[in-house]
Amino acid sequence: MNSISTTIILLVSLPASLFVLHTRSEDAKLNFTELGMKYGHSVEEHDVVTEDGYILTLFHIPGDTKGPLLLMHGLFDSADTFIIRGNLSFIITLANKGYDVWAGNTRGNKYGRRHKYLDPDAGPKFWDFSFHEAGYYDLAALIDFILESTGEQSIKTIGHSQGTAIHFVLLSTRPEYNEKIKGFIALAPIAFLNNLIPPVSTVAKKWQVINKFLKASGMDELLRDHSAALDLIQLLCSQGLIGYDVCYVLISSPIFGFDPERIEPDFWEVIMGHFPTSTSRRSLVHFAQVSDKKRFAQYDYGTVRNFREYKQLIPPSYNLEKVTTKISLIAGENDNLSRLKDVDILRTVLPKEPKYHVMEPILWNHVDFTCANDMDVYLYPYIFSSLQDFE
Ligand SMILES: *[C@@H]1O[C@H](CO)[C@@H](O)[C@H](O)[C@H]1NC(C)=O
Ligand SMILES: *[C@@H]1O[C@H](CO)[C@@H](O)[C@H](O)[C@H]1NC(C)=O
Ligand SMILES: *[C@@H]1O[C@H](CO)[C@@H](O)[C@H](O)[C@H]1NC(C)=O
């Protein structure tokens, strides 16, 4: 073969092989609504506007046998997390059983990057929020929208990670929502972060330096979707076993826990099509503050703005005494973000004793709660029994 024909073959086959690589897993590319269709359900998309003007996509798969059920995702995540396992996923499983399923999004993620008059691409104003606002405004607006459109008095909810923290924020700061939430299942519960371990705890302790750096670099939004950097990360992390070994084993596992049997390489590619998604610098910093100060408290702006916002120099703690709705906490021993010791603190502070379950498989961790390939065996039985208890 002469060099000209080799060159031609290379030129023709290189883009083709890249194309094949990129499209290996179809589910990595489909959005929530398209995934719903693929797995047999038509999805409604609603725009919910919060009191302070953020516009959030709320997905709905109508069902008529049981009352409304809302699912709320974690940090750097979106409603997608509950559907990317397809037939095995929370959303499809619940929809198949006839539940009236709703999946919300919080401000700043790819389905919540809109506002009535603030432009997310024009400076820091849009991004001036943490998980506090996601609880106080977003969760409240989503619940009210669902109650209004269904005519129901109350709703059942499921949260994962930050999706649980926003519940504790809302239920403690606007206690009237205890009446509107009939029962709440907390997967990988996050409130106290007193017992984090390295590498996460090491980074959290440096929140002041990190915050200053990000702020000075103009990074009020983190991990913007379709930014050149995030596209490159997601592309590299999707490349077969190398992407898996580097991104899942070396980078993700020290943070979320390691469980290769439940997150297999092919599915890791699907995750990389949906995660991470954008959030604000302040959301991340707020969690770091909670960990560093060992207090589940509001955002620390520094004394001057603290006084303006709170009329006191130190941010107030969330008063969990006010959280009176029925709660089911489900935790994993190998979850290094929602640590059992911290869930124990939460259990002692909640005024009504919650139902509590520690997952049986020893490697069960933070990601497994929405993505494990055997959720139907190990997790869903507790979900359905908790939902039953809320009746
Ligand atoms: C999902 O993709 C479809 C196109 O296939 C589009 O019509 C729809 O608006 C998308 N939904 C969201 C929320 O982006
Ligand atoms: C999902 O499950 C249904 C019912 O078991 C089946 O008919 C369908 O082919 C499955 N869908 C996919 C995409 O695997
Ligand atoms: C999670 O923490 C435990 C100690 O509690 C440790 O043995 C384990 O290696 C950690 N997992 C990861 C992936 O770092």
XYZ file of C-alpha atoms in Angstrom, residues 6-376:
371
model
C -2.783 5.033 3.557
C -3.293 8.714 4.136
C -6.640 8.639 2.412
C -7.793 5.665 4.445
C -6.668 7.409 7.631
C -8.433 10.624 6.728
C -11.628 8.803 5.944
C -11.603 6.394 8.862
C -10.422 8.705 11.640
C -13.549 10.863 11.837
C -15.628 7.744 11.292
C -14.019 5.911 14.204
C -14.355 8.960 16.441
C -18.005 9.092 15.494
C -18.419 5.444 16.437
C -16.704 6.051 19.770
C -18.909 8.996 20.615
C -22.195 7.344 19.845
C -21.526 3.987 21.460
C -24.152 4.474 24.118
C -27.316 6.059 22.852
C -28.645 6.736 26.343
C -25.702 9.040 27.027
C -27.126 11.438 24.469
C -30.857 11.377 25.120
C -32.467 13.917 27.420
C -34.977 13.052 30.130
C -37.991 13.260 27.853
C -36.377 11.178 25.129
C -35.330 8.522 27.645
C -38.884 8.414 28.964
C -40.168 7.792 25.426
C -37.557 5.149 24.751
C -38.615 3.236 27.852
C -42.292 3.434 27.102
C -43.684 6.595 28.710
C -44.607 9.987 27.381
C -43.215 12.811 29.473
C -44.735 16.237 30.054
C -42.349 19.168 30.504
C -43.564 22.011 32.716
C -41.935 25.352 33.468
C -42.162 26.269 37.135
C -41.321 29.845 38.122
C -40.016 30.452 41.638
C -40.935 33.456 43.802
C -37.581 34.997 42.910
C -37.914 34.439 39.166
C -35.952 31.264 38.367
C -37.546 29.014 35.743
C -37.191 25.271 36.372
C -38.156 22.321 34.197
C -40.408 19.874 36.026
C -40.896 16.512 34.308
C -44.124 14.590 34.754
C -45.159 11.076 33.825
C -48.854 10.964 34.671
C -50.193 7.993 36.562
C -53.498 7.572 38.302
C -53.294 4.798 40.839
C -51.472 6.617 43.626
C -50.921 10.251 44.705
C -48.141 12.469 43.322
C -44.530 11.564 44.032
C -41.679 14.059 43.495
C -38.007 13.085 43.028
C -35.180 15.562 43.695
C -31.599 15.081 42.484
C -28.214 15.882 44.062
C -25.452 18.465 43.548
C -23.986 18.788 40.013
C -26.882 16.554 38.983
C -30.333 16.769 37.396
C -33.584 14.836 37.062
C -31.716 12.652 34.550
C -30.107 10.759 37.412
C -33.422 9.022 38.141
C -33.987 7.803 34.575
C -30.608 6.950 33.024
C -30.840 3.321 34.204
C -33.753 2.943 31.793
C -36.005 0.033 32.640
C -34.253 -0.398 35.986
C -34.440 3.286 36.929
C -36.541 4.884 39.656
C -38.654 6.856 37.216
C -39.519 4.019 34.846
C -40.070 1.547 37.685
C -42.427 3.915 39.508
C -44.215 4.897 36.299
C -44.709 1.242 35.363
C -46.347 0.736 38.745
C -48.810 3.532 38.069
C -47.351 6.232 40.301
C -47.927 9.836 39.315
C -44.219 10.631 38.976
C -42.687 14.094 38.941
C -38.958 14.829 38.666
C -37.779 18.314 39.591
C -34.674 20.348 38.896
C -33.004 23.037 40.967
C -31.765 26.422 39.810
C -28.537 26.483 37.845
C -28.493 22.952 36.436
C -28.996 22.307 32.731
C -32.788 22.267 33.162
C -32.786 25.275 35.508
C -30.549 27.779 33.816
C -33.265 30.316 33.079
C -34.717 33.335 34.864
C -37.446 35.860 34.204
C -34.977 38.733 33.922
C -31.492 37.622 35.088
C -29.132 36.324 32.402
C -27.010 33.333 33.526
C -24.292 34.408 31.113
C -24.146 38.013 32.285
C -22.216 38.189 35.523
C -22.653 36.792 39.017
C -26.222 37.864 39.880
C -27.963 34.771 38.506
C -25.490 32.562 40.390
C -25.911 34.191 43.797
C -27.487 31.131 45.426
C -26.606 27.925 47.261
C -28.619 24.853 48.223
C -30.405 27.136 50.685
C -32.315 28.868 47.880
C -32.806 25.508 46.138
C -34.723 24.405 49.238
C -36.398 27.619 50.309
C -37.602 28.669 46.837
C -37.200 25.861 44.296
C -38.523 22.890 46.242
C -41.380 25.026 47.574
C -42.346 26.180 44.065
C -42.181 22.659 42.612
C -44.379 21.252 45.383
C -46.923 24.059 45.105
C -47.096 23.630 41.340
C -47.798 19.907 41.689
C -50.402 20.373 44.428
C -52.129 23.018 42.356
C -52.203 20.978 39.167
C -53.298 17.737 40.849
C -55.695 19.264 43.376
C -54.051 17.138 46.084
C -53.384 18.378 49.616
C -50.015 16.699 50.005
C -47.285 14.879 48.166
C -44.689 12.173 48.801
C -41.072 12.936 47.964
C -37.764 11.172 47.404
C -34.472 13.048 47.566
C -30.918 12.003 46.835
C -27.935 13.720 48.504
C -28.362 17.509 48.026
C -31.955 16.590 47.161
C -32.285 15.625 50.850
C -30.484 18.728 52.174
C -32.957 20.988 50.357
C -35.797 19.156 52.117
C -34.231 19.814 55.522
C -33.790 23.476 54.543
C -37.394 23.885 53.409
C -39.004 21.934 56.241
C -37.049 23.847 58.892
C -37.374 27.349 57.426
C -40.968 27.080 56.150
C -42.525 24.568 58.547
C -45.922 24.801 56.816
C -44.410 22.484 54.181
C -44.466 19.675 56.754
C -48.199 19.547 56.018
C -47.658 19.512 52.273
C -45.105 16.698 52.354
C -46.864 13.565 53.514
C -43.651 11.580 53.712
C -40.070 11.984 52.556
C -37.538 9.288 51.636
C -33.945 10.499 52.051
C -31.410 8.527 49.992
C -27.820 9.197 51.104
C -29.054 11.860 53.561
C -27.047 15.072 53.766
C -27.369 17.576 56.603
C -24.432 17.280 59.003
C -21.010 16.750 57.420
C -19.000 16.530 60.634
C -17.315 13.234 59.826
C -16.143 13.587 56.244
C -12.792 11.985 55.495
C -10.036 12.837 52.986
C -9.885 13.740 50.189
C -13.230 15.557 50.523
C -12.680 16.823 54.080
C -9.234 18.148 53.160
C -10.686 20.182 50.326
C -13.653 21.346 52.417
C -11.330 22.803 55.073
C -9.831 25.050 52.412
C -13.164 26.581 51.398
C -12.065 30.158 52.040
C -9.071 29.903 49.740
C -11.003 27.996 47.095
C -13.899 30.437 47.212
C -11.580 33.417 46.884
C -9.797 31.826 43.943
C -12.986 30.898 42.072
C -14.488 34.314 42.727
C -11.374 36.098 41.502
C -11.429 33.909 38.375
C -15.023 34.900 37.700
C -16.211 31.328 38.239
C -19.628 31.923 39.747
C -20.974 29.057 37.661
C -19.200 25.719 37.951
C -19.108 23.040 35.227
C -21.211 24.823 32.659
C -22.834 22.398 30.211
C -21.255 22.383 26.779
C -18.390 24.557 27.927
C -15.216 23.468 26.125
C -13.706 22.171 29.377
C -16.679 20.089 30.459
C -17.228 18.683 26.956
C -13.598 17.592 26.885
C -13.753 16.007 30.346
C -16.933 14.134 29.484
C -15.526 13.011 26.146
C -12.285 11.710 27.652
C -14.108 10.064 30.539
C -16.388 8.251 28.079
C -13.580 6.557 26.196
C -13.988 2.911 27.115
C -11.877 1.297 29.791
C -9.366 4.131 29.954
C -12.090 6.642 30.738
C -13.457 4.221 33.312
C -10.115 3.512 34.991
C -9.141 7.145 35.230
C -12.457 8.915 35.787
C -14.443 6.329 37.701
C -11.747 4.453 39.589
C -9.270 7.263 40.290
C -11.390 10.428 40.419
C -15.015 9.564 41.186
C -14.529 6.658 43.585
C -12.503 8.456 46.268
C -15.369 10.966 46.483
C -18.461 8.811 46.048
C -17.214 5.302 46.925
C -15.980 2.399 44.822
C -18.307 -0.362 43.637
C -17.281 -1.595 40.187
C -19.842 -4.395 40.085
C -22.727 -1.944 40.309
C -21.350 0.730 37.961
C -19.985 -1.154 34.957
C -17.865 0.527 32.221
C -20.657 0.672 29.635
C -22.971 2.371 32.079
C -20.233 4.764 33.191
C -20.364 6.138 29.638
C -24.061 6.793 30.082
C -23.430 8.596 33.383
C -20.824 10.774 31.653
C -23.481 11.883 29.170
C -25.545 13.371 32.003
C -23.248 14.151 34.896
C -21.924 16.538 36.050
C -24.117 19.495 35.192
C -23.732 23.118 36.191
C -24.243 24.637 39.622
C -23.136 27.752 41.490
C -19.808 28.217 43.224
C -21.765 29.069 46.348
C -23.561 25.704 46.444
C -20.269 23.887 46.684
C -18.807 26.382 49.150
C -21.908 26.179 51.359
C -21.470 22.414 51.768
C -17.776 22.939 52.527
C -18.743 25.451 55.230
C -21.214 22.993 56.780
C -18.419 20.440 56.968
C -15.703 22.787 58.195
C -17.837 24.475 60.872
C -19.584 21.234 61.834
C -22.907 23.083 61.762
C -25.886 22.593 59.450
C -26.333 26.332 59.062
C -27.089 28.981 56.471
C -24.469 30.385 54.114
C -21.601 32.341 55.660
C -21.135 35.491 53.565
C -18.680 37.103 55.976
C -19.742 39.357 58.820
C -20.896 42.410 56.845
C -23.346 40.674 54.537
C -24.249 38.169 57.278
C -25.517 41.070 59.334
C -27.467 42.424 56.393
C -29.039 39.036 55.599
C -29.511 37.548 59.062
C -29.261 40.499 61.510
C -26.505 38.579 63.227
C -22.835 38.039 62.533
C -22.922 34.243 62.411
C -25.293 32.425 60.043
C -28.224 30.816 61.870
C -28.381 27.011 62.129
C -31.288 25.243 60.462
C -33.730 24.350 63.194
C -34.359 20.664 62.536
C -36.741 20.561 65.523
C -39.263 21.968 63.058
C -39.000 18.998 60.712
C -42.016 16.959 61.729
C -43.113 15.123 58.601
C -42.649 11.350 58.247
C -39.130 10.543 57.095
C -37.378 7.399 55.941
C -33.573 7.621 55.929
C -31.629 5.148 53.776
C -27.836 5.178 54.009
C -24.868 3.144 52.751
C -21.825 2.037 54.699
C -19.419 2.727 51.828
C -20.881 6.181 51.171
C -18.104 8.580 52.015
C -20.219 11.716 51.597
C -23.285 10.716 53.590
C -21.444 9.011 56.426
C -23.266 6.823 58.902
C -21.939 8.850 61.855
C -23.409 12.009 60.362
C -26.725 10.325 59.623
C -26.730 9.276 63.298
C -26.439 12.921 64.349
C -29.354 13.785 62.083
C -31.415 10.947 63.571
C -30.920 12.222 67.101
C -31.823 15.803 66.169
C -35.032 15.105 64.249
C -37.958 15.422 66.658
C -39.883 12.402 65.313
C -37.855 9.241 65.054
C -37.364 8.499 61.361
C -37.478 5.063 59.810
C -33.863 4.077 59.206
C -32.196 1.541 56.959
C -28.551 0.832 56.159
C -28.102 -0.841 52.791
C -27.111 -4.471 52.931
C -24.465 -4.815 50.188
C -21.298 -3.694 51.916
C -20.037 -1.655 48.941
C -23.277 0.310 48.499
C -22.346 3.994 48.165
C -23.409 7.485 47.139
C -23.844 6.791 43.409
C -25.480 3.391 43.866
C -28.634 5.027 45.250
C -29.627 6.212 41.787
C -27.430 4.182 39.475
C -26.709 0.660 40.766
C -27.609 -2.123 38.351
C -29.415 -4.039 41.113
C -31.510 -1.289 42.721
C -34.556 -3.471 42.099
